[in-house]
Amino acid sequence: MSMYGRDPWGGSLEISHADSATDDDRSRNLDLDRGAMSRTLDETQQSWLLAGPGDQGKKKKKYVDLGCLIISRKIFLWIVGGILGAAAFAGFVTLIVKAVPRHHKPPPPPDNYTLALHKALMFFNAQRSGPIPRHNNVTWRGNSGMKDGLSDPAFKRSLVGGFYDAGDAIKFNFPSSFAMTMLSWSVIEYSAKYQAAGELGHVREIIKWGSDYLLKTFNSSADTIDKLAAQVGTGSTTGGSSPNDHYCWMRPEDIDYPRTVTECHACSDLAAEMASALAAASIVFKDNKKYSQKLVHGATTLFKFSRDQRGRYSSGGSDASFFYNSTSYWDEFVWGGAWMYLATGNSSYLQLATNPTMARHAGAFWGGPDYGVFSWDNKLTGAQVLLSRLRLFLSPGYPYEEILRTFHNQTSIIMCSYLPIFRSFNRTKGGLIQLNHGRPQPLQYVVNAAFLATVYSDYLEAADTPGWYCGPDFYPTGVLRDFAKTQIDYILGKNPRKMSYVVGFGTKYPKHVHHRGASIPKNGVHYNCKGGWKWRDSKKPNPNTIVGAMVAGPDRHDGFKDVRSNYNYTEPTLAGNAGLVAALIALSGHENTGVDKNTIFSAVPPMFPTPPPPPAPWKP
């Protein structure tokens, strides 16, 4: 038999003595083994040496080899059991926590500005003309003015819809357009706050109701027009006592006399204000591309008409001159140009709005008693704030920088004039600023100033600017918000009479509001033109509460007469309430929720300022 075995992998298996260790090697290894055996063995090693081949398996079970650690099996089982027990206990506690009813900390109650906002928006529901939506929430109102425009044989087109101006049933486009512009401006800046208050859908619906009506008052599909409807209804009684919207005291739903339509062919102020309203609304509705473009086209047509056909809409002793007389159209050009630029991004509108000649005609470079008073008649202050925003966030540079810096400086001066430390405007003993110098119906001017002060302070905050200078003194932005709060707080009841001038807010507010619809009960009885006089002259409170209406306000001595026949105290207006809504939303909610910096510029292309021309060559 061969001494070579067979390798199961196919080769030969050879046991070679040549590869075995030599005697010297074995001797050295034996010495090493003896040295190793002379060391003291630990308990584990001794157990392995003493155990026989059959016992070693049983002894291994007492220990667990974790690779880097050998531990007792008993300890290992205790550790694993502890971990599993802890996990089971944690799961049990979690189940209990989930099963127990949770008592979340209730959110803080809405602040007074938010509460008043809900009511102030309701006023617009009460002022609707045309078919009243089912969700209007003003139970004493119904469809009215359903023949407006069509009943005028000289007009013969539908002007159904829109809003009644005040306590009567006249639809004045001039102040109502300003109201829609103000509401749109407030939505563009504070849509997040409207959303938080649950009123964003409501205010957008109001703006659309007004915008849809304005589109009816001219040929909005044309590129060029030569006339537009300025108002529906008449109020002047100078021509006698024929039935009209001031002589008669009737619910709008019961009006049965003819309502005339007033058209104008040269009305730059009105057309430019209507263009502003549609342009601002187009930014509000930018998520509805088709409707937004329709608004932009209408605004473009109107602004072109305002520039081509120069004239004041209220000139010549027109009916409007007795109620909403416009003193100039230059401020509407600057205001309208700014809104047209923001809605279209067309730089020609910015060039117009920043034209120094235009600004001079609008009164930008001179003072006067009404300088800084923002209203349905004077838009200059609002335009300056709007263009200051452009400078703060976009900084278009040359060739606009010089006039924009002037507007910005003028805005700073106006903001200084609002502060009580300065004496630009008097104040009542109760603290109400007299922007109209003691004349009646002061609150509409106060709310506009409160909005401008708050929105401008938010502009500065958003631009990381801590304040501004009034002469040599620096004032933090917070003082502007404080001014606005004191004025709105006065209107909401913090005044010498402890009376809220917003109907339905607080426990004490005017009960005899100068308003036809609110003063006549909805009892199925048709009261004719003179039949409603008994309700006008009644000493009883109005049977219908016109929630959210801000009345005209107190006199210069903080006095107020809750008398229905005296409109200088108790009549609310569309433009006044729009300013109130804007101021309330700006002040509402958390102060850290500022303006939306970007939405207003959504149509403006990236700006690459043109470098100024080089200086003339030096000559000795």
Coordinates of C-alpha atoms in Angstrom, one line a residue:
M1 CA 0.0 0.0 0.0
S2 CA 1.3 3.3 -0.9
M3 CA 2.2 5.7 1.9
Y4 CA 0.5 8.5 -0.1
G5 CA -3.2 9.1 0.6
R6 CA -5.8 10.5 -1.8
D7 CA -6.7 14.1 -1.5
P8 CA -10.5 14.3 -1.7
W9 CA -10.1 17.6 -3.8
G10 CA -8.3 15.6 -6.5
G11 CA -4.6 15.9 -5.5
S12 CA -2.4 13.5 -3.5
L13 CA -2.3 13.8 0.2
E14 CA 1.3 13.3 1.4
I15 CA 2.4 13.0 5.0
S16 CA 5.9 14.5 4.8
H17 CA 8.3 14.2 7.7
A18 CA 10.4 16.8 6.0
D19 CA 8.0 19.5 7.0
S20 CA 7.9 18.4 10.6
A21 CA 9.7 20.4 13.3
T22 CA 13.3 19.6 14.1
D23 CA 14.4 18.5 17.5
D24 CA 15.8 21.9 18.4
D25 CA 12.5 23.5 17.4
R26 CA 10.5 21.1 19.5
S27 CA 12.8 21.8 22.4
R28 CA 12.3 25.6 22.1
N29 CA 8.5 25.1 21.9
L30 CA 8.5 22.9 24.9
D31 CA 10.3 25.6 26.9
L32 CA 7.7 28.2 25.8
D33 CA 4.9 25.8 26.8
R34 CA 6.4 25.3 30.2
G35 CA 6.7 29.1 30.7
A36 CA 3.1 29.5 29.7
M37 CA 2.0 26.8 32.1
S38 CA 3.9 28.4 34.9
R39 CA 1.5 31.5 34.8
T40 CA -1.4 31.6 37.1
L41 CA -4.6 30.6 35.3
D42 CA -7.8 32.5 35.9
E43 CA -11.0 30.7 36.9
T44 CA -12.3 30.3 33.4
Q45 CA -9.0 28.9 32.0
Q46 CA -8.8 26.4 34.9
S47 CA -12.3 25.2 34.3
W48 CA -11.5 24.5 30.6
L49 CA -8.3 22.7 31.5
L50 CA -9.9 20.5 34.2
A51 CA -13.0 19.7 32.2
G52 CA -13.0 16.6 30.1
P53 CA -14.1 16.6 26.5
G54 CA -17.6 15.7 27.5
D55 CA -18.0 18.4 30.2
Q56 CA -16.8 21.4 28.2
G57 CA -20.1 21.9 26.3
K58 CA -22.1 21.9 29.6
K59 CA -19.8 24.5 31.1
K60 CA -20.0 26.9 28.1
K61 CA -23.7 27.3 28.7
K62 CA -23.0 29.3 31.9
Y63 CA -21.5 32.1 29.9
V64 CA -22.4 34.2 26.9
D65 CA -19.7 35.4 24.5
L66 CA -20.6 38.8 23.1
G67 CA -17.5 39.1 21.0
C68 CA -15.8 41.8 23.0
L69 CA -17.1 40.6 26.3
I70 CA -17.9 37.3 28.0
I71 CA -20.5 37.6 30.7
S72 CA -22.5 35.2 32.9
R73 CA -25.5 33.8 31.2
K74 CA -27.6 34.6 34.3
I75 CA -26.6 38.3 34.2
F76 CA -27.2 38.4 30.5
L77 CA -30.7 37.1 30.9
W78 CA -31.4 39.6 33.6
I79 CA -30.3 42.4 31.4
V80 CA -32.3 41.3 28.4
G81 CA -35.3 40.8 30.6
G82 CA -34.9 44.2 32.2
I83 CA -34.8 45.8 28.7
L84 CA -37.9 44.0 27.5
G85 CA -39.7 44.9 30.7
A86 CA -38.8 48.5 30.5
A87 CA -40.0 48.6 26.8
A88 CA -43.3 46.9 27.8
F89 CA -43.8 49.4 30.6
A90 CA -43.1 52.4 28.3
G91 CA -45.6 51.0 25.8
F92 CA -48.2 50.6 28.5
V93 CA -47.7 54.2 29.7
T94 CA -47.9 55.4 26.1
L95 CA -51.2 53.6 25.6
I96 CA -52.6 55.2 28.8
V97 CA -51.5 58.6 27.7
K98 CA -53.1 58.2 24.3
A99 CA -56.3 56.8 25.9
V100 CA -56.7 59.7 28.4
P101 CA -58.7 62.6 26.8
R102 CA -56.3 65.5 26.0
H103 CA -57.0 69.0 27.3
H104 CA -55.2 71.3 24.9
K105 CA -54.4 74.8 26.1
P106 CA -57.1 76.9 24.4
P107 CA -55.7 79.5 22.0
P108 CA -55.8 83.1 23.3
P109 CA -59.0 84.9 22.6
P110 CA -59.1 87.2 19.6
D111 CA -57.9 90.7 20.2
N112 CA -60.3 93.7 19.9
Y113 CA -59.0 94.6 16.5
T114 CA -59.9 91.1 15.1
L115 CA -63.3 91.2 16.8
A116 CA -64.0 94.6 15.3
L117 CA -62.8 93.4 11.9
H118 CA -65.5 90.7 11.7
K119 CA -68.1 93.4 12.3
A120 CA -66.6 96.1 10.1
L121 CA -66.7 93.7 7.1
M122 CA -70.4 93.1 7.7
F123 CA -71.2 96.7 6.9
F124 CA -70.3 96.0 3.2
N125 CA -72.9 93.2 3.2
A126 CA -75.5 95.7 4.3
Q127 CA -74.5 98.1 1.5
R128 CA -74.9 95.6 -1.4
S129 CA -77.1 96.6 -4.3
G130 CA -78.6 94.2 -6.7
P131 CA -79.4 90.5 -6.0
I132 CA -78.4 89.7 -2.5
P133 CA -76.5 86.4 -2.1
R134 CA -78.0 83.9 0.3
H135 CA -75.0 83.9 2.6
N136 CA -75.1 87.7 3.0
N137 CA -76.0 87.4 6.7
V138 CA -78.0 90.6 6.8
T139 CA -81.5 89.4 7.3
W140 CA -83.2 92.8 6.8
R141 CA -81.7 93.3 3.4
G142 CA -83.2 92.1 0.1
N143 CA -82.8 92.5 -3.6
S144 CA -82.8 96.2 -4.7
G145 CA -81.8 98.4 -7.6
M146 CA -82.7 95.6 -10.0
K147 CA -83.5 98.1 -12.8
D148 CA -80.5 100.4 -12.3
G149 CA -79.3 101.6 -15.7
L150 CA -82.0 99.9 -17.6
S151 CA -84.7 102.3 -16.3
D152 CA -82.8 105.4 -17.5
P153 CA -83.9 105.9 -21.1
A154 CA -80.7 107.7 -21.9
F155 CA -78.5 104.9 -20.7
K156 CA -80.4 101.6 -21.2
R157 CA -77.7 99.3 -20.0
S158 CA -77.6 97.3 -16.8
L159 CA -75.9 98.8 -13.8
V160 CA -77.2 96.3 -11.4
G161 CA -74.9 95.6 -8.4
G162 CA -72.2 97.5 -6.6
F163 CA -72.6 99.2 -3.2
Y164 CA -74.7 102.0 -1.9
D165 CA -72.5 104.8 -0.6
A166 CA -73.8 105.6 2.8
G167 CA -77.2 106.0 4.5
D168 CA -78.8 106.6 1.1
A169 CA -79.1 104.5 -2.0
I170 CA -76.8 106.4 -4.3
K171 CA -73.9 104.6 -6.0
F172 CA -71.0 107.0 -6.2
N173 CA -68.1 105.5 -8.2
F174 CA -65.5 108.0 -6.9
P175 CA -65.6 107.0 -3.2
S176 CA -66.6 103.4 -3.8
S177 CA -63.5 102.9 -6.1
F178 CA -61.3 104.3 -3.4
A179 CA -62.9 101.9 -0.9
M180 CA -62.1 99.0 -3.1
T181 CA -58.5 100.2 -3.6
M182 CA -58.0 100.4 0.1
L183 CA -59.5 96.9 0.7
S184 CA -57.3 95.4 -2.0
W185 CA -54.2 97.2 -0.6
S186 CA -54.9 95.7 2.8
V187 CA -55.4 92.2 1.4
I188 CA -52.1 92.4 -0.6
E189 CA -50.2 93.4 2.5
Y190 CA -51.9 91.3 5.1
S191 CA -53.5 88.2 3.4
A192 CA -51.9 86.0 6.1
K193 CA -53.7 88.0 8.8
Y194 CA -57.0 87.8 7.0
Q195 CA -56.5 84.1 6.6
A196 CA -55.8 83.7 10.3
A197 CA -58.9 85.7 11.2
G198 CA -61.0 83.6 8.8
E199 CA -62.0 86.6 6.7
L200 CA -59.8 86.2 3.6
G201 CA -62.6 84.7 1.5
H202 CA -65.1 87.2 2.7
V203 CA -63.0 90.3 1.9
R204 CA -62.1 88.9 -1.5
E205 CA -65.8 88.4 -2.2
I206 CA -66.5 92.0 -1.3
I207 CA -63.7 93.3 -3.6
K208 CA -65.0 91.2 -6.4
W209 CA -68.5 92.5 -5.9
G210 CA -67.2 96.0 -6.3
S211 CA -64.9 95.3 -9.1
D212 CA -67.5 93.5 -11.2
Y213 CA -69.7 96.5 -10.9
L214 CA -67.0 98.9 -11.9
L215 CA -66.4 96.8 -15.1
K216 CA -70.1 97.5 -15.9
T217 CA -69.8 101.2 -15.8
F218 CA -67.8 101.5 -19.1
N219 CA -66.9 99.4 -22.1
S220 CA -64.3 97.3 -20.4
S221 CA -63.6 95.1 -23.4
A222 CA -62.5 98.1 -25.5
D223 CA -59.1 99.6 -25.7
T224 CA -60.4 103.2 -25.9
I225 CA -63.5 104.8 -24.4
D226 CA -64.9 108.3 -24.5
K227 CA -67.3 108.1 -21.5
L228 CA -68.2 106.2 -18.3
A229 CA -71.0 106.1 -15.8
A230 CA -70.1 108.1 -12.7
Q231 CA -73.0 107.5 -10.4
V232 CA -76.5 106.0 -10.2
G233 CA -79.2 108.0 -8.4
T234 CA -79.2 111.7 -7.4
G235 CA -79.2 113.5 -4.1
S236 CA -79.3 117.2 -4.7
T237 CA -82.7 118.9 -3.9
T238 CA -81.8 122.3 -5.3
G239 CA -84.1 121.8 -8.2
G240 CA -87.1 121.2 -6.1
S241 CA -88.7 118.4 -4.1
S242 CA -89.0 115.8 -6.8
P243 CA -88.4 112.3 -5.5
N244 CA -84.7 111.3 -5.3
D245 CA -82.4 109.4 -3.1
H246 CA -82.0 112.2 -0.5
Y247 CA -85.5 113.7 -0.5
C248 CA -87.1 110.3 0.0
W249 CA -86.6 108.1 3.1
M250 CA -87.2 104.6 1.8
R251 CA -85.7 101.2 2.0
P252 CA -83.7 100.5 -1.1
E253 CA -85.9 97.4 -1.7
D254 CA -89.0 99.7 -2.0
I255 CA -87.6 102.4 -4.3
D256 CA -90.1 103.0 -7.1
Y257 CA -89.0 106.4 -8.5
P258 CA -86.8 106.8 -11.6
R259 CA -83.1 106.6 -10.9
T260 CA -80.9 108.5 -13.3
V261 CA -77.4 107.6 -14.5
T262 CA -74.8 110.3 -14.6
E263 CA -72.2 109.9 -17.3
C264 CA -69.0 111.9 -17.7
H265 CA -66.8 112.5 -20.8
A266 CA -63.9 114.3 -19.1
C267 CA -63.3 112.9 -15.6
S268 CA -59.6 112.2 -15.1
D269 CA -59.8 111.9 -11.3
L270 CA -62.7 109.4 -11.4
A271 CA -61.2 107.3 -14.2
A272 CA -57.8 107.2 -12.6
E273 CA -59.3 106.1 -9.2
M274 CA -61.3 103.4 -10.9
A275 CA -58.2 102.3 -12.7
S276 CA -56.4 102.1 -9.3
A277 CA -59.2 100.0 -7.9
L278 CA -59.1 97.5 -10.8
A279 CA -55.3 97.4 -10.9
A280 CA -55.1 96.7 -7.1
A281 CA -57.8 94.0 -7.4
S282 CA -55.9 92.3 -10.2
I283 CA -53.1 91.6 -7.7
V284 CA -55.5 90.3 -5.2
F285 CA -56.9 87.9 -7.8
K286 CA -53.6 87.0 -9.4
D287 CA -54.4 83.3 -8.7
N288 CA -57.3 83.6 -11.1
K289 CA -55.4 84.5 -14.3
K290 CA -58.3 85.1 -16.6
Y291 CA -60.1 87.4 -14.2
S292 CA -56.9 89.2 -13.2
Q293 CA -56.1 89.9 -16.8
K294 CA -59.7 91.2 -17.3
L295 CA -59.2 93.6 -14.5
V296 CA -55.8 94.8 -15.8
H297 CA -57.3 95.4 -19.3
G298 CA -60.1 97.4 -17.8
A299 CA -57.7 99.4 -15.7
T300 CA -55.5 100.1 -18.7
T301 CA -58.5 101.4 -20.7
L302 CA -59.6 103.6 -17.8
F303 CA -56.2 105.1 -17.2
K304 CA -55.7 105.9 -20.8
F305 CA -59.1 107.7 -20.8
S306 CA -58.1 109.6 -17.7
R307 CA -55.0 110.9 -19.5
D308 CA -56.7 111.6 -22.8
Q309 CA -59.8 113.4 -21.5
R310 CA -58.7 115.8 -18.9
G311 CA -61.1 117.2 -16.4
R312 CA -62.6 116.9 -12.9
Y313 CA -65.6 114.6 -12.7
S314 CA -67.4 117.0 -10.2
S315 CA -66.9 120.2 -12.1
G316 CA -69.7 122.5 -13.3
G317 CA -71.9 122.1 -10.2
S318 CA -72.7 118.5 -10.9
D319 CA -74.7 116.4 -8.4
A320 CA -71.5 114.8 -7.2
S321 CA -70.0 118.2 -6.3
F322 CA -72.5 118.5 -3.4
F323 CA -71.3 115.2 -1.9
Y324 CA -67.9 114.1 -3.2
N325 CA -66.3 117.1 -4.8
S326 CA -62.9 116.4 -6.2
T327 CA -60.4 119.2 -5.8
S328 CA -57.8 117.9 -8.3
Y329 CA -56.9 115.0 -10.5
W330 CA -53.1 115.2 -10.3
D331 CA -52.9 113.1 -7.1
E332 CA -55.0 110.4 -8.8
F333 CA -52.4 110.4 -11.7
V334 CA -49.6 109.7 -9.2
W335 CA -51.7 107.2 -7.2
G336 CA -53.0 105.5 -10.3
G337 CA -49.7 105.4 -12.1
A338 CA -48.2 103.6 -9.1
W339 CA -50.9 101.0 -9.0
M340 CA -50.8 100.5 -12.8
Y341 CA -47.1 99.9 -12.6
L342 CA -47.5 97.3 -9.8
A343 CA -50.3 95.6 -11.7
T344 CA -48.5 95.5 -15.1
G345 CA -44.8 96.0 -14.6
N346 CA -44.9 98.5 -17.5
S347 CA -42.2 101.1 -16.7
S348 CA -44.0 103.9 -18.5
Y349 CA -46.4 104.0 -15.6
L350 CA -43.6 104.3 -13.1
Q351 CA -42.1 107.1 -15.2
L352 CA -45.4 108.9 -15.0
A353 CA -45.8 108.4 -11.2
T354 CA -42.3 109.7 -10.6
N355 CA -42.5 112.6 -13.0
P356 CA -41.4 115.7 -10.9
T357 CA -43.9 117.9 -12.8
M358 CA -46.7 115.5 -12.0
A359 CA -45.6 115.5 -8.3
R360 CA -45.5 119.2 -8.1
H361 CA -49.0 119.6 -9.5
A362 CA -50.2 117.0 -7.0
G363 CA -48.7 119.2 -4.2
A364 CA -45.8 117.0 -3.2
F365 CA -43.4 119.8 -2.6
W366 CA -45.5 122.2 -0.6
G367 CA -47.3 122.0 2.7
G368 CA -50.7 123.4 3.5
P369 CA -53.3 122.5 6.2
D370 CA -54.4 119.3 4.5
Y371 CA -50.9 118.0 3.6
G372 CA -50.6 114.4 4.9
V373 CA -54.3 113.9 5.1
F374 CA -55.2 110.7 3.1
S375 CA -58.8 110.5 1.9
W376 CA -61.1 109.7 -1.0
D377 CA -60.3 113.2 -2.4
N378 CA -56.5 113.4 -1.7
K379 CA -54.5 110.3 -2.6
L380 CA -51.0 111.9 -2.6
T381 CA -50.0 110.7 0.9
G382 CA -51.0 107.1 0.0
A383 CA -49.1 107.3 -3.2
Q384 CA -46.0 108.5 -1.4
V385 CA -46.2 105.6 1.0
L386 CA -46.7 103.1 -1.8
L387 CA -43.7 104.5 -3.8
S388 CA -41.6 104.6 -0.6
R389 CA -42.3 100.8 -0.4
L390 CA -40.9 100.5 -3.9
R391 CA -37.7 102.3 -2.9
L392 CA -37.3 100.3 0.3
F393 CA -37.6 96.8 -1.3
L394 CA -36.7 97.2 -5.0
S395 CA -34.5 100.3 -5.1
P396 CA -35.0 100.9 -8.8
G397 CA -32.2 103.5 -8.9
Y398 CA -31.7 105.9 -11.7
P399 CA -33.7 107.7 -13.2
Y400 CA -36.3 107.2 -10.4
E401 CA -34.1 107.5 -7.3
E402 CA -34.2 111.2 -6.9
I403 CA -38.0 111.6 -6.8
L404 CA -38.5 108.4 -4.9
R405 CA -36.1 109.7 -2.2
T406 CA -38.1 112.9 -2.1
F407 CA -41.3 110.9 -1.7
H408 CA -39.6 108.8 1.0
N409 CA -38.5 111.9 2.9
Q410 CA -42.0 113.4 2.6
T411 CA -43.5 110.2 4.0
S412 CA -41.1 110.4 7.0
I413 CA -42.2 114.0 7.6
I414 CA -45.9 113.0 7.4
M415 CA -45.3 110.2 9.9
C416 CA -43.7 112.7 12.2
S417 CA -46.7 114.9 12.0
Y418 CA -48.9 112.1 13.3
L419 CA -46.9 111.9 16.6
P420 CA -48.4 113.7 19.6
I421 CA -45.1 115.4 20.3
F422 CA -45.5 117.6 17.3
R423 CA -48.3 120.1 16.8
S424 CA -49.1 119.7 13.1
F425 CA -52.6 118.6 14.0
N426 CA -54.7 119.4 17.0
R427 CA -56.1 116.7 19.2
T428 CA -59.3 116.5 21.3
K429 CA -59.0 116.3 25.0
G430 CA -59.7 112.6 24.6
G431 CA -56.8 112.2 22.2
L432 CA -58.4 112.0 18.8
I433 CA -56.2 113.6 16.1
Q434 CA -58.0 116.3 14.2
L435 CA -56.8 115.7 10.6
N436 CA -59.7 117.6 9.2
H437 CA -59.1 120.5 11.6
G438 CA -62.3 120.2 13.6
R439 CA -64.7 119.9 10.7
P440 CA -67.4 117.3 10.9
Q441 CA -67.0 113.6 10.1
P442 CA -63.5 113.2 11.4
L443 CA -63.2 109.4 11.7
Q444 CA -62.8 108.5 8.0
Y445 CA -59.5 110.5 8.0
V446 CA -58.3 109.1 11.3
V447 CA -58.6 105.4 10.2
N448 CA -56.7 106.1 7.0
A449 CA -53.9 107.7 8.9
A450 CA -53.8 104.7 11.4
F451 CA -53.5 102.3 8.4
L452 CA -50.7 104.3 6.8
A453 CA -48.8 104.6 10.1
T454 CA -49.0 100.9 10.8
V455 CA -48.2 99.7 7.3
Y456 CA -45.3 102.1 7.0
S457 CA -43.9 100.9 10.3
D458 CA -44.2 97.3 9.0
Y459 CA -42.3 98.4 5.9
L460 CA -39.5 99.7 8.0
E461 CA -39.4 96.5 10.1
A462 CA -39.4 94.3 7.0
A463 CA -36.5 96.4 5.6
D464 CA -34.6 95.9 8.9
T465 CA -34.8 99.6 9.6
P466 CA -35.4 100.2 13.4
G467 CA -36.9 103.7 12.9
W468 CA -36.6 107.1 11.3
Y469 CA -35.6 110.6 12.0
C470 CA -37.9 113.6 12.8
G471 CA -35.4 116.4 12.4
P472 CA -32.4 115.5 14.7
D473 CA -34.3 113.0 16.8
F474 CA -34.6 109.3 16.0
Y475 CA -37.9 107.5 16.7
P476 CA -38.4 103.7 16.7
T477 CA -41.0 102.2 14.5
G478 CA -43.1 101.2 17.5
V479 CA -44.3 104.7 18.1
L480 CA -46.2 104.6 14.8
R481 CA -48.0 101.5 15.8
D482 CA -48.7 103.1 19.2
F483 CA -50.2 106.1 17.5
A484 CA -52.5 103.9 15.4
K485 CA -53.6 101.9 18.4
T486 CA -54.5 105.0 20.4
Q487 CA -56.7 106.3 17.5
I488 CA -58.4 103.0 16.8
D489 CA -58.8 102.3 20.5
Y490 CA -60.6 105.7 20.8
I491 CA -63.0 104.7 18.0
L492 CA -63.6 101.3 19.7
G493 CA -64.6 102.9 23.0
K494 CA -61.6 104.3 24.8
N495 CA -62.8 107.8 24.8
P496 CA -64.5 110.3 27.2
R497 CA -67.9 109.0 26.3
K498 CA -67.0 105.4 26.7
M499 CA -68.8 104.8 23.5
S500 CA -67.8 102.6 20.5
Y501 CA -68.3 104.4 17.2
V502 CA -68.5 101.0 15.4
V503 CA -72.1 99.7 15.6
G504 CA -72.4 96.4 17.3
F505 CA -68.9 96.5 18.9
G506 CA -69.0 96.7 22.7
T507 CA -72.1 97.4 24.8
K508 CA -72.5 101.1 24.1
Y509 CA -72.7 102.3 20.5
P510 CA -74.9 104.5 18.3
K511 CA -78.5 103.3 18.1
H512 CA -79.9 106.0 15.7
V513 CA -77.6 105.5 12.7
H514 CA -78.4 107.8 9.7
H515 CA -79.3 104.9 7.4
R516 CA -82.5 104.4 5.5
G517 CA -82.5 100.6 5.4
A518 CA -81.6 100.2 9.1
S519 CA -84.1 102.7 10.3
I520 CA -87.2 101.2 8.6
P521 CA -88.5 97.8 9.8
K522 CA -88.8 95.0 7.4
N523 CA -92.5 94.3 8.1
G524 CA -94.0 93.8 4.7
V525 CA -95.3 97.4 4.6
H526 CA -94.3 99.5 1.6
Y527 CA -93.4 103.0 2.8
N528 CA -93.4 105.5 -0.1
C529 CA -91.1 108.5 -0.5
K530 CA -92.6 110.6 2.3
G531 CA -94.0 107.7 4.2
G532 CA -90.6 106.8 5.6
W533 CA -90.1 110.3 7.1
K534 CA -91.8 109.1 10.3
W535 CA -89.0 106.6 10.7
R536 CA -86.4 109.2 9.9
D537 CA -87.8 111.5 12.6
S538 CA -88.5 108.8 15.2
K539 CA -86.8 109.0 18.6
K540 CA -86.7 105.3 18.8
P541 CA -83.6 103.3 18.1
N542 CA -83.2 101.7 14.6
P543 CA -85.2 98.5 14.3
N544 CA -82.3 97.0 12.4
T545 CA -78.8 96.9 13.7
I546 CA -76.3 97.8 10.9
V547 CA -73.4 95.8 12.3
G548 CA -69.9 97.1 11.7
A549 CA -70.9 100.6 10.5
M550 CA -68.4 103.2 11.6
V551 CA -70.4 106.4 12.1
A552 CA -69.1 109.9 11.1
G553 CA -67.8 110.5 14.6
P554 CA -67.6 113.0 17.4
D555 CA -67.0 116.8 17.3
R556 CA -63.8 118.6 18.2
H557 CA -64.8 118.5 21.9
D558 CA -65.3 114.7 22.0
G559 CA -69.1 115.4 21.9
F560 CA -71.5 113.1 20.1
K561 CA -75.2 113.3 19.4
D562 CA -76.8 110.0 18.6
V563 CA -79.5 111.6 16.4
R564 CA -80.6 110.0 13.1
S565 CA -81.3 113.3 11.4
N566 CA -77.7 114.6 11.9
Y567 CA -75.5 112.8 9.4
N568 CA -72.4 114.7 10.6
Y569 CA -72.5 112.5 13.7
T570 CA -74.3 109.3 12.7
E571 CA -73.9 108.5 9.0
P572 CA -71.5 105.7 8.0
T573 CA -69.8 105.7 4.6
L574 CA -68.2 103.1 2.3
A575 CA -64.9 104.8 2.1
G576 CA -64.7 105.3 5.9
N577 CA -65.4 101.7 6.6
A578 CA -62.7 100.6 4.1
G579 CA -60.1 102.6 6.0
L580 CA -61.4 101.1 9.2
V581 CA -61.0 97.6 7.9
A582 CA -57.5 98.3 6.6
A583 CA -56.4 99.7 10.0
L584 CA -58.0 96.9 11.9
I585 CA -56.3 94.1 9.9
A586 CA -52.9 95.9 10.1
L587 CA -53.2 96.1 13.9
S588 CA -54.7 92.7 14.5
G589 CA -53.0 89.4 15.4
H590 CA -49.3 89.1 16.4
E591 CA -47.1 92.1 15.8
N592 CA -44.4 89.9 14.3
T593 CA -46.7 89.0 11.4
G594 CA -45.7 91.8 9.1
V595 CA -46.4 92.6 5.5
D596 CA -46.2 90.3 2.5
K597 CA -43.0 91.8 0.9
N598 CA -43.3 90.1 -2.5
T599 CA -46.9 89.7 -3.7
I600 CA -47.4 93.3 -4.6
F601 CA -44.4 93.0 -7.0
S602 CA -45.6 89.8 -8.6
A603 CA -46.1 91.6 -12.0
V604 CA -42.9 93.7 -11.8
P605 CA -40.0 92.3 -13.8
P606 CA -36.5 92.1 -12.4
M607 CA -35.1 95.6 -12.2
F608 CA -31.7 96.4 -13.6
P609 CA -31.1 100.1 -12.8
T610 CA -29.7 102.1 -15.5
P611 CA -26.4 103.7 -14.5
P612 CA -26.5 107.5 -14.4
P613 CA -24.9 109.4 -17.2
P614 CA -21.2 110.1 -16.8
P615 CA -20.3 113.6 -15.6
A616 CA -19.3 116.2 -18.2
P617 CA -15.6 116.4 -19.1
W618 CA -13.6 118.5 -16.7
K619 CA -12.6 121.9 -18.0
P620 CA -10.2 124.3 -16.3

